[in-house]
Coordinates of C-alpha atoms in Angstrom, one line a residue:
Chain A
M1 CA -26.0 28.2 24.5
Q2 CA -26.8 26.4 21.4
V3 CA -24.8 23.4 20.3
E4 CA -24.1 23.4 16.6
T5 CA -25.1 20.0 15.1
P6 CA -23.1 19.1 12.0
A7 CA -25.0 18.4 8.8
A8 CA -25.8 14.7 8.5
T9 CA -22.9 13.0 6.7
K10 CA -23.9 12.1 3.2
F11 CA -22.7 8.7 1.9
F12 CA -19.9 8.8 -0.6
A13 CA -22.0 6.7 -3.0
D14 CA -24.7 9.4 -2.9
R15 CA -22.3 12.2 -3.4
L16 CA -20.8 10.4 -6.4
A17 CA -24.2 9.5 -7.9
E18 CA -25.2 13.1 -7.7
A19 CA -22.0 14.2 -9.4
V20 CA -22.5 11.6 -12.2
E21 CA -26.0 12.7 -12.9
R22 CA -25.2 16.4 -12.7
K23 CA -22.2 16.1 -15.1
R24 CA -23.6 13.2 -17.1
S25 CA -20.2 11.7 -16.8
Q26 CA -18.8 8.5 -15.3
L27 CA -15.2 9.3 -16.3
V28 CA -12.4 9.3 -13.7
V29 CA -9.1 10.7 -14.8
G30 CA -6.2 8.8 -13.4
L31 CA -3.2 11.0 -12.4
D32 CA -0.1 8.9 -13.0
P33 CA 2.6 11.6 -13.1
R34 CA 5.7 10.1 -14.6
L35 CA 8.6 12.6 -14.9
D36 CA 9.8 11.2 -18.2
L37 CA 6.4 11.8 -19.8
L38 CA 5.7 15.3 -18.6
P39 CA 5.5 18.2 -21.1
V40 CA 9.0 19.5 -21.7
E41 CA 8.0 23.0 -20.7
L42 CA 7.2 21.8 -17.2
R43 CA 10.3 19.7 -16.6
G44 CA 12.8 22.5 -15.8
D45 CA 15.2 21.3 -13.2
A46 CA 13.1 18.2 -12.4
H47 CA 16.0 15.9 -13.3
V48 CA 18.3 17.6 -10.8
A49 CA 16.3 18.0 -7.6
R50 CA 13.4 16.1 -6.1
S51 CA 11.8 19.3 -5.0
A52 CA 11.8 20.6 -8.5
A53 CA 10.5 17.3 -9.8
A54 CA 7.7 17.5 -7.2
D55 CA 6.9 21.0 -8.3
A56 CA 6.7 20.0 -11.9
V57 CA 4.4 17.1 -11.0
A58 CA 2.1 19.4 -9.0
R59 CA 1.9 21.9 -11.8
F60 CA 1.1 19.1 -14.3
C61 CA -1.6 17.6 -12.1
C62 CA -3.2 21.0 -11.5
G63 CA -3.1 21.8 -15.2
I64 CA -4.7 18.5 -16.0
I65 CA -7.4 19.1 -13.4
D66 CA -8.2 22.5 -15.0
A67 CA -8.4 20.9 -18.4
V68 CA -10.6 17.9 -17.5
A69 CA -12.8 19.2 -14.6
P70 CA -15.8 19.9 -16.8
H71 CA -15.8 16.4 -18.1
T72 CA -15.0 14.2 -15.2
V73 CA -16.5 13.4 -11.8
A74 CA -13.3 12.5 -10.1
V75 CA -9.6 12.3 -10.4
K76 CA -7.6 9.2 -9.2
P77 CA -4.1 10.2 -8.2
Q78 CA -1.8 7.2 -8.1
L79 CA 0.2 7.4 -4.8
A80 CA 3.1 5.4 -6.1
F81 CA 4.2 8.1 -8.5
F82 CA 4.1 10.7 -5.8
E83 CA 5.9 8.4 -3.2
A84 CA 8.6 7.8 -5.8
L85 CA 9.6 11.5 -5.1
G86 CA 9.6 11.0 -1.3
A87 CA 8.3 13.7 1.0
D88 CA 8.3 16.3 -1.7
G89 CA 6.2 14.0 -3.8
L90 CA 3.7 13.6 -1.0
R91 CA 3.4 17.4 -0.7
A92 CA 2.6 17.5 -4.5
F93 CA 0.0 14.8 -3.8
E94 CA -1.6 16.9 -1.1
E95 CA -1.6 20.0 -3.3
T96 CA -3.1 18.0 -6.1
C97 CA -6.0 16.7 -4.0
E98 CA -6.7 20.1 -2.6
Y99 CA -6.8 21.6 -6.0
A100 CA -9.1 18.9 -7.3
H101 CA -11.5 19.5 -4.4
A102 CA -11.5 23.2 -5.1
A103 CA -12.4 22.4 -8.7
G104 CA -15.4 20.5 -7.5
L105 CA -14.0 17.0 -8.2
L106 CA -14.1 14.0 -6.0
V107 CA -10.7 12.4 -5.2
L108 CA -10.1 8.7 -5.3
A109 CA -6.7 8.0 -3.8
D110 CA -5.3 5.0 -5.7
A111 CA -3.3 3.5 -2.9
K112 CA -4.2 -0.2 -2.8
R113 CA -3.6 -0.2 1.0
G114 CA -4.3 -3.0 3.3
D115 CA -2.9 -3.8 6.7
I116 CA -4.1 -4.8 10.2
G117 CA -5.1 -3.3 13.5
S118 CA -3.7 0.1 14.4
T119 CA -1.9 0.2 11.1
A120 CA -5.1 0.0 9.1
R121 CA -6.5 2.7 11.3
A122 CA -3.5 4.9 10.5
Y123 CA -4.1 4.5 6.8
A124 CA -7.8 5.3 7.1
A125 CA -6.8 8.4 9.1
A126 CA -4.2 9.4 6.5
Y127 CA -6.6 9.5 3.6
L128 CA -10.3 9.5 4.7
E129 CA -10.4 11.2 8.1
G130 CA -9.8 14.4 9.9
E131 CA -11.3 17.9 9.5
K132 CA -10.6 18.0 5.7
P133 CA -9.9 14.5 4.5
V134 CA -7.3 14.4 1.7
A135 CA -9.4 12.1 -0.4
D136 CA -13.0 11.0 -0.8
A137 CA -12.3 7.4 -1.4
I138 CA -9.3 5.0 -1.5
T139 CA -8.5 1.8 -3.3
V140 CA -7.8 -1.1 -0.9
N141 CA -6.6 -4.8 -1.0
P142 CA -8.8 -7.6 0.4
Y143 CA -6.1 -10.2 1.2
L144 CA -6.1 -9.5 4.9
G145 CA -9.8 -9.8 5.3
R146 CA -12.7 -7.8 6.8
D147 CA -11.1 -6.5 10.0
S148 CA -8.2 -5.1 8.0
L149 CA -10.7 -2.9 6.1
E150 CA -13.0 -2.1 9.0
P151 CA -11.3 1.2 9.8
F152 CA -12.0 2.3 6.2
F153 CA -15.6 1.3 6.5
G154 CA -15.8 3.3 9.7
A155 CA -14.5 6.3 7.9
C156 CA -17.2 5.6 5.2
R157 CA -19.9 5.6 7.9
R158 CA -18.7 8.6 9.9
Q159 CA -17.1 10.9 7.3
G160 CA -18.8 9.9 4.1
G161 CA -15.7 8.3 2.6
G162 CA -15.6 5.5 0.0
V163 CA -13.6 2.4 -0.6
F164 CA -12.8 0.5 -3.8
C165 CA -11.7 -3.0 -3.1
L166 CA -9.5 -4.9 -5.5
V167 CA -11.5 -7.8 -6.9
K168 CA -10.3 -8.8 -10.3
T169 CA -7.4 -7.1 -12.0
S170 CA -6.4 -6.9 -15.6
N171 CA -2.7 -7.6 -15.4
E172 CA -1.2 -10.8 -16.8
G173 CA -0.4 -12.3 -13.4
G174 CA -3.7 -11.3 -11.9
G175 CA -4.9 -14.9 -12.2
D176 CA -2.0 -16.3 -10.1
V177 CA -4.1 -15.8 -7.0
Q178 CA -7.4 -14.4 -8.2
D179 CA -8.3 -17.3 -10.5
V180 CA -7.4 -20.1 -8.2
R181 CA -10.1 -22.8 -8.3
L182 CA -12.0 -23.2 -5.0
S183 CA -13.6 -26.3 -3.6
D184 CA -17.1 -24.8 -4.3
G185 CA -16.3 -24.8 -8.1
G186 CA -15.8 -21.1 -8.4
V187 CA -12.6 -19.1 -8.4
L188 CA -11.1 -16.9 -5.7
W189 CA -12.1 -13.5 -7.1
Q190 CA -15.8 -14.5 -7.1
H191 CA -15.4 -15.3 -3.4
V192 CA -13.8 -11.9 -2.8
A193 CA -16.7 -10.3 -4.8
R194 CA -19.2 -11.9 -2.5
L195 CA -17.2 -10.7 0.5
V196 CA -17.1 -7.1 -0.8
A197 CA -20.9 -7.2 -1.4
E198 CA -21.4 -8.3 2.2
W199 CA -19.0 -5.8 3.6
G200 CA -20.8 -3.0 1.8
E201 CA -24.4 -4.0 2.8
D202 CA -24.8 -1.4 5.5
L203 CA -23.3 1.4 3.5
V204 CA -26.0 1.5 0.8
G205 CA -27.2 5.1 0.3
E206 CA -30.3 6.7 -1.1
H207 CA -29.4 5.9 -4.7
G208 CA -29.2 2.2 -3.9
L209 CA -25.4 2.1 -4.3
S210 CA -22.9 1.2 -1.6
S211 CA -19.9 3.2 -0.6
V212 CA -17.9 0.0 -0.8
G213 CA -17.1 -0.3 -4.5
A214 CA -14.9 -2.8 -6.4
V215 CA -12.0 -2.6 -8.9
V216 CA -12.7 -4.9 -11.8
G217 CA -10.4 -5.3 -14.8
A218 CA -12.7 -4.6 -17.8
T219 CA -10.3 -6.4 -20.1
H220 CA -12.4 -9.4 -19.0
P221 CA -15.9 -8.5 -20.3
R222 CA -17.4 -11.7 -19.0
A223 CA -15.8 -11.0 -15.6
V224 CA -17.4 -7.6 -15.6
G225 CA -20.9 -9.1 -16.1
E226 CA -20.2 -11.6 -13.5
A227 CA -18.9 -9.0 -11.0
R228 CA -22.0 -6.9 -11.7
R229 CA -24.2 -9.8 -10.8
L230 CA -22.2 -10.6 -7.6
L231 CA -22.0 -7.0 -6.6
P232 CA -25.3 -5.4 -7.5
R233 CA -24.9 -2.5 -5.1
S234 CA -21.2 -1.7 -5.6
I235 CA -19.8 1.0 -7.8
L236 CA -17.4 -0.7 -10.1
L237 CA -14.1 1.1 -11.0
L238 CA -13.2 -0.2 -14.4
P239 CA -10.1 0.5 -16.6
G240 CA -12.4 0.6 -19.7
V241 CA -16.0 0.6 -20.8
A242 CA -18.0 -2.5 -20.3
R243 CA -21.5 -3.6 -19.6
A244 CA -21.4 -2.6 -16.0
F245 CA -24.1 0.1 -15.7
T246 CA -27.2 -2.1 -15.1
S247 CA -27.4 -0.9 -11.5
G248 CA -27.7 2.8 -12.5
P249 CA -25.7 5.5 -14.2
A250 CA -23.4 5.9 -11.3
S251 CA -23.0 2.2 -10.7
A252 CA -19.7 2.1 -12.6
L253 CA -16.9 4.5 -13.2
V254 CA -14.4 4.3 -16.0
A255 CA -10.8 5.3 -15.2
A256 CA -8.6 6.5 -18.0
S257 CA -5.1 7.7 -17.2
R258 CA -2.4 7.8 -19.9
S259 CA -4.8 8.3 -22.8
V260 CA -6.0 11.5 -21.2
I261 CA -3.1 13.0 -19.4
Y262 CA -0.4 12.1 -22.0
G263 CA -2.7 12.6 -25.0
F264 CA -0.6 15.5 -26.1
R265 CA 2.3 13.2 -26.8
Q266 CA 0.3 11.6 -29.7
S267 CA -1.5 14.6 -31.0
G268 CA 1.2 17.3 -30.6
E269 CA -1.4 19.6 -29.1
D270 CA -0.8 21.8 -26.0
W271 CA -1.0 19.3 -23.1
R272 CA -4.0 21.0 -21.5
T273 CA -5.9 21.1 -24.8
G274 CA -5.1 17.5 -25.4
A275 CA -6.3 16.4 -22.0
S276 CA -9.5 18.4 -22.2
G277 CA -10.3 17.1 -25.6
Q278 CA -9.7 13.5 -24.7
A279 CA -11.7 13.8 -21.5
A280 CA -14.7 15.3 -23.3
R281 CA -14.6 12.6 -26.0
L282 CA -14.3 9.8 -23.4
K283 CA -17.0 11.2 -21.2
S284 CA -19.5 11.2 -24.1
E285 CA -18.6 7.8 -25.3
I286 CA -18.9 6.3 -21.8
W287 CA -22.2 8.0 -21.1
A288 CA -23.6 6.8 -24.4
A289 CA -22.3 3.3 -23.9
S290 CA -23.7 3.2 -20.4
G291 CA -27.2 3.3 -21.9
W292 CA -28.4 6.1 -19.6
Chain B
M1 CA 41.4 5.8 -18.3
Q2 CA 40.1 3.2 -16.0
V3 CA 36.4 2.5 -15.6
E4 CA 35.5 1.8 -12.0
T5 CA 33.5 -1.4 -11.7
P6 CA 31.0 -1.5 -8.9
A7 CA 31.4 -4.2 -6.3
A8 CA 29.2 -7.2 -7.2
T9 CA 25.8 -6.6 -5.6
K10 CA 25.3 -8.8 -2.6
F11 CA 21.9 -10.4 -2.2
F12 CA 19.7 -9.1 0.6
A13 CA 19.4 -12.6 2.1
D14 CA 23.2 -12.8 2.4
R15 CA 23.5 -9.3 3.9
L16 CA 20.9 -10.2 6.4
A17 CA 22.4 -13.7 7.2
E18 CA 25.7 -12.0 7.9
A19 CA 24.1 -9.5 10.2
V20 CA 22.2 -12.2 12.1
E21 CA 25.3 -14.2 12.6
R22 CA 27.5 -11.3 13.6
K23 CA 25.0 -9.9 16.1
R24 CA 23.5 -13.3 17.1
S25 CA 20.1 -11.7 16.8
Q26 CA 17.0 -12.3 14.7
L27 CA 15.1 -9.4 16.3
V28 CA 13.5 -6.8 14.1
V29 CA 12.2 -3.8 15.9
G30 CA 9.0 -2.4 14.4
L31 CA 8.7 1.4 14.4
D32 CA 5.0 2.2 14.8
P33 CA 5.1 5.8 15.9
R34 CA 1.7 6.7 17.3
L35 CA 1.6 10.3 18.6
D36 CA -0.7 9.4 21.5
L37 CA 1.9 6.8 22.7
L38 CA 5.0 8.9 22.5
P39 CA 6.9 9.9 25.6
V40 CA 5.4 13.1 27.0
E41 CA 8.8 14.9 26.8
L42 CA 8.8 14.5 23.0
R43 CA 5.3 15.6 22.3
G44 CA 5.8 19.4 22.6
D45 CA 3.6 21.1 20.0
A46 CA 2.9 17.8 18.2
H47 CA -0.8 18.2 18.8
V48 CA -0.8 21.6 17.2
A49 CA 1.1 21.3 13.9
R50 CA 1.8 18.3 11.7
S51 CA 5.4 19.5 11.2
A52 CA 5.9 19.4 15.0
A53 CA 4.3 16.0 15.1
A54 CA 6.6 14.7 12.4
D55 CA 9.6 16.1 14.3
A56 CA 8.5 14.4 17.4
V57 CA 8.1 11.1 15.5
A58 CA 11.6 11.4 13.9
R59 CA 13.2 12.1 17.3
F60 CA 11.4 9.2 18.8
C61 CA 12.4 6.8 16.1
C62 CA 16.0 7.9 16.1
G63 CA 16.1 7.6 19.9
I64 CA 14.7 4.1 19.7
I65 CA 17.3 3.2 17.0
D66 CA 20.1 4.3 19.3
A67 CA 18.6 2.3 22.1
V68 CA 18.1 -1.0 20.2
A69 CA 20.9 -1.0 17.6
P70 CA 23.2 -3.3 19.5
H71 CA 20.5 -5.9 19.9
T72 CA 18.6 -5.9 16.6
V73 CA 19.5 -6.7 12.9
A74 CA 16.9 -4.4 11.4
V75 CA 14.1 -1.9 12.0
K76 CA 10.8 -2.1 10.4
P77 CA 9.2 1.4 10.1
Q78 CA 5.5 1.1 9.4
L79 CA 4.7 3.5 6.6
A80 CA 1.1 4.1 7.7
F81 CA 2.0 6.0 10.8
F82 CA 4.3 8.3 8.8
E83 CA 1.8 8.7 6.0
A84 CA -0.8 9.7 8.6
L85 CA 1.2 12.9 9.0
G86 CA 1.4 13.6 5.3
A87 CA 4.4 15.0 3.6
D88 CA 6.0 16.0 6.9
G89 CA 5.5 12.4 8.0
L90 CA 7.2 11.1 5.0
R91 CA 10.2 13.3 5.7
A92 CA 10.3 11.8 9.2
F93 CA 10.3 8.4 7.6
E94 CA 13.2 9.2 5.3
E95 CA 15.2 10.6 8.3
T96 CA 14.5 7.5 10.3
C97 CA 15.6 5.2 7.5
E98 CA 18.8 7.2 7.0
Y99 CA 19.5 7.2 10.7
A100 CA 19.0 3.4 10.9
H101 CA 21.4 2.9 8.0
A102 CA 24.0 5.1 9.7
A103 CA 23.6 2.9 12.8
G104 CA 24.4 -0.2 10.8
L105 CA 20.9 -1.6 10.7
L106 CA 18.9 -3.0 7.8
V107 CA 15.6 -1.2 7.0
L108 CA 12.5 -3.2 6.2
A109 CA 9.9 -0.8 5.0
D110 CA 6.5 -2.1 6.2
A111 CA 4.5 -0.9 3.3
K112 CA 2.4 -3.9 2.1
R113 CA 2.4 -2.4 -1.4
G114 CA 1.1 -4.2 -4.5
D115 CA 0.0 -2.7 -7.8
I116 CA 0.5 -3.3 -11.5
G117 CA 2.7 -2.2 -14.4
S118 CA 4.3 1.2 -14.2
T119 CA 2.8 1.7 -10.7
A120 CA 4.6 -1.3 -9.3
R121 CA 7.8 0.0 -10.9
A122 CA 7.2 3.4 -9.2
Y123 CA 6.8 1.7 -5.8
A124 CA 10.0 -0.4 -6.3
A125 CA 11.8 2.8 -7.3
A126 CA 10.5 4.6 -4.3
Y127 CA 11.8 2.2 -1.8
L128 CA 14.4 -0.2 -3.2
E129 CA 16.2 1.7 -6.0
G130 CA 18.3 4.7 -6.8
E131 CA 21.8 5.6 -5.6
K132 CA 20.9 5.2 -2.0
P133 CA 17.7 3.2 -1.6
V134 CA 15.6 4.3 1.3
A135 CA 15.1 0.7 2.5
D136 CA 16.8 -2.7 2.1
A137 CA 13.5 -4.6 1.9
I138 CA 9.8 -4.0 1.6
T139 CA 6.6 -5.9 2.6
V140 CA 4.3 -6.6 -0.4
N141 CA 0.9 -8.0 -1.1
P142 CA 0.5 -11.0 -3.4
Y143 CA -3.1 -10.5 -4.6
L144 CA -2.1 -9.1 -8.0
G145 CA 0.2 -12.0 -8.8
R146 CA 3.7 -12.4 -10.1
D147 CA 4.0 -9.6 -12.6
S148 CA 2.9 -7.0 -10.0
L149 CA 5.9 -8.0 -7.9
E150 CA 8.4 -8.4 -10.7
P151 CA 9.7 -4.8 -10.4
F152 CA 10.5 -5.6 -6.7
F153 CA 12.3 -8.8 -7.7
G154 CA 14.2 -6.8 -10.3
A155 CA 15.4 -4.5 -7.6
C156 CA 16.4 -7.5 -5.5
R157 CA 18.5 -8.8 -8.4
R158 CA 20.1 -5.5 -9.4
Q159 CA 20.4 -3.6 -6.1
G160 CA 20.4 -6.3 -3.5
G161 CA 17.0 -5.5 -2.2
G162 CA 14.6 -7.8 -0.4
V163 CA 10.9 -8.5 -0.4
F164 CA 8.6 -10.0 2.3
C165 CA 5.4 -11.2 0.8
L166 CA 2.3 -11.5 2.9
V167 CA 1.3 -15.2 3.1
K168 CA -0.6 -15.8 6.3
T169 CA -1.5 -13.1 8.7
S170 CA -2.4 -13.2 12.4
N171 CA -5.5 -10.9 12.4
E172 CA -9.0 -12.1 13.1
G173 CA -10.2 -11.6 9.5
G174 CA -7.1 -13.1 7.9
G175 CA -9.0 -16.2 7.1
D176 CA -11.7 -14.5 5.1
V177 CA -9.5 -14.8 2.0
Q178 CA -6.3 -16.7 3.1
D179 CA -8.1 -19.8 4.5
V180 CA -10.5 -20.3 1.6
R181 CA -10.7 -24.0 0.7
L182 CA -9.3 -24.8 -2.8
S183 CA -10.3 -27.5 -5.2
D184 CA -6.9 -29.3 -4.5
G185 CA -7.9 -29.7 -0.8
G186 CA -5.5 -27.1 0.5
V187 CA -6.3 -23.5 1.4
L188 CA -5.4 -20.3 -0.4
W189 CA -2.4 -19.2 1.7
Q190 CA -0.7 -22.5 1.1
H191 CA -1.1 -21.8 -2.7
V192 CA 0.4 -18.4 -2.1
A193 CA 3.3 -19.9 -0.1
R194 CA 4.1 -22.1 -3.1
L195 CA 4.0 -19.2 -5.4
V196 CA 6.3 -17.2 -3.1
A197 CA 8.8 -20.1 -3.0
E198 CA 8.7 -20.2 -6.8
W199 CA 9.1 -16.5 -7.2
G200 CA 12.2 -16.6 -4.9
E201 CA 14.0 -19.5 -6.6
D202 CA 16.4 -17.5 -8.6
L203 CA 17.2 -15.1 -5.7
V204 CA 18.8 -17.7 -3.4
G205 CA 22.2 -16.5 -2.1
E206 CA 25.3 -18.1 -0.7
H207 CA 23.6 -18.8 2.6
G208 CA 20.9 -20.9 0.9
L209 CA 18.3 -18.3 1.6
S210 CA 16.2 -16.3 -0.9
S211 CA 15.8 -12.6 -0.9
V212 CA 12.0 -13.2 -1.4
G213 CA 10.8 -13.8 2.2
A214 CA 7.3 -14.3 3.6
V215 CA 5.2 -12.7 6.3
V216 CA 3.7 -15.5 8.5
G217 CA 1.5 -14.9 11.5
A218 CA 3.2 -16.8 14.3
T219 CA 0.0 -16.9 16.3
H220 CA -0.7 -20.0 14.3
P221 CA 2.2 -22.3 15.3
R222 CA 1.0 -25.1 13.0
A223 CA 0.9 -22.6 10.2
V224 CA 4.5 -21.6 10.8
G225 CA 5.7 -25.2 10.6
E226 CA 3.7 -25.6 7.4
A227 CA 5.0 -22.4 5.9
R228 CA 8.6 -23.4 6.8
R229 CA 8.0 -26.7 4.9
L230 CA 6.5 -24.9 1.8
L231 CA 9.1 -22.1 1.9
P232 CA 12.4 -23.8 2.8
R233 CA 14.5 -21.0 1.3
S234 CA 12.5 -18.0 2.4
I235 CA 13.2 -15.8 5.4
L236 CA 10.0 -15.8 7.4
L237 CA 9.0 -12.5 9.1
L238 CA 7.1 -13.5 12.2
P239 CA 5.3 -11.4 14.8
G240 CA 6.5 -13.8 17.6
V241 CA 8.8 -16.7 18.3
A242 CA 8.0 -20.0 16.6
R243 CA 9.6 -23.1 15.3
A244 CA 10.7 -21.5 12.1
F245 CA 14.5 -21.6 12.2
T246 CA 15.1 -25.0 10.8
S247 CA 16.6 -23.5 7.6
G248 CA 19.3 -21.7 9.5
P249 CA 19.8 -19.0 12.1
A250 CA 18.8 -16.2 9.6
S251 CA 15.9 -18.2 8.1
A252 CA 13.4 -16.3 10.2
L253 CA 13.2 -12.9 11.8
V254 CA 11.0 -12.0 14.8
A255 CA 9.4 -8.6 14.7
A256 CA 8.4 -6.8 17.9
S257 CA 7.0 -3.3 17.9
R258 CA 5.0 -2.1 20.8
S259 CA 6.6 -4.3 23.5
V260 CA 9.9 -2.7 22.7
I261 CA 9.2 0.9 21.6
Y262 CA 6.5 1.5 24.2
G263 CA 8.0 -0.6 26.9
F264 CA 8.5 2.5 29.0
R265 CA 4.8 2.9 29.4
Q266 CA 4.6 -0.3 31.5
S267 CA 7.9 0.0 33.3
G268 CA 8.0 3.7 34.0
E269 CA 11.7 3.7 32.9
D270 CA 13.2 6.3 30.6
W271 CA 11.9 5.4 27.1
R272 CA 15.4 4.7 25.7
T273 CA 16.4 2.5 28.6
G274 CA 13.1 0.6 28.3
A275 CA 13.5 0.0 24.6
S276 CA 17.1 -1.1 25.0
G277 CA 16.3 -3.5 27.8
Q278 CA 13.4 -5.0 26.1
A279 CA 15.3 -5.5 22.8
A280 CA 18.3 -7.1 24.7
R281 CA 16.0 -9.5 26.5
L282 CA 14.0 -10.4 23.3
K283 CA 17.2 -10.9 21.3
S284 CA 18.5 -13.4 23.8
E285 CA 15.2 -15.3 24.1
I286 CA 14.8 -15.5 20.3
W287 CA 18.4 -16.7 19.7
A288 CA 18.0 -19.3 22.4
A289 CA 14.6 -20.5 21.1
S290 CA 16.0 -20.6 17.5
G291 CA 18.2 -23.5 18.6
W292 CA 21.4 -22.0 17.1

């Protein structure tokens, strides 16, 4: 009797790098489905029942996926908007992820999770493990330190998952904690960047990139350059274009959410046409700006 | 025609303080439902289908609530274990919260959420807002700063919700970020504690306690004393007993999960009897140790 050996697990960073090069795109479309912003034709009874709202959200996300799939390497569903609809919302999240996978896209679950011990293991299991993981990568929070993220790194090693760790965020209050001055003269987020680089060292794939990436607010162009220097192997997930591609074409991803998925609200076009057009335009702009 | 005016919203901190004094208990039972640890009689087909697993989890959590309700002021369901079962798991979470409310308990959603802008608003809406909020309070992560938590504070003001912000955690890697030495000579978690005190200032209720609490790892007894000093108005959520009650009987809560809900695995008792006995014992020990 022969024992079937599973194909060697490919690192997330390599899967992503191959997708970026094949599609010539570093665009990630963020799926932030807010009921009040959905196309009117989809809303139906969404204001009455949660299940109808969740159906509308799933239809919207799947329609957007169809529209942007040729132009994007990944979608980034934001868990909060699905959780706001409870269990029905989580079902819409699962449908959305499955649909994105069927469309050949990677799925980055924007969850910003972080907890300890068996709780962290449960989060890793929820998103990155099992026979068919819901997502390919997940965003996480570094405040609880290395052992809180170890279960995610384990999923990266064993199942080819990826992690994007919050390092420097673009919101107004981001500095409250991230910009605190340290005794070494630097600031906290630089310390966190060094930790993330260290945590990702043994997850560097064939393309020279690690499956442990970093979320960096590109509204701070100097911070992006500094993060690139501190995190030479990490894939940076940025909310806008910046000089972050010096470690290769797949060394940064640019996430765009509202400008793509709610583009129709400005242009008056059909929502799918609007999303597709915006994604195509952004993809080209980013590729050109990346210098590859 | 008369317009009905809603009763003035009572602060979470006051609701909790009244429950603590009425029940003479500062015990919070953590609901961490791990399939492999459930009583055999509940497992049934839980290994086959997620919906059966979620049913088993809901039955377990409701049984534990019945068993511990006389001895505890709140339950703390850990979202990760429900999320690990997907949409079915989230339905079990909702059932559990509703059941706990019906049993007269407060619900602290252990979610450790933290995100920016409309995402943060969606998380606040998911757990603390609406006609019947799922939970009374939620654990959050401070890494993204004040504005990321403002939607939760808004829910505290308008709907009587509560927040427990991570400050100092008990896990091995907790120091990676939290113990970083700052230029002022202190360490990061002390800075975060001061921020949390500031954020909670305008949410102090009639009992002198704020609805913005703090999670503090009680495995560091000196840290608990220090946190108490830095956070005189905050309700501390601790994983064990410590000298934290100097700001009043409701100024700290002690969370116990596995020792209560899986007590039967040690004792061989019926799982409900085990949970009830452990909760009663802990409640008395904590009350005695609190010095009130």
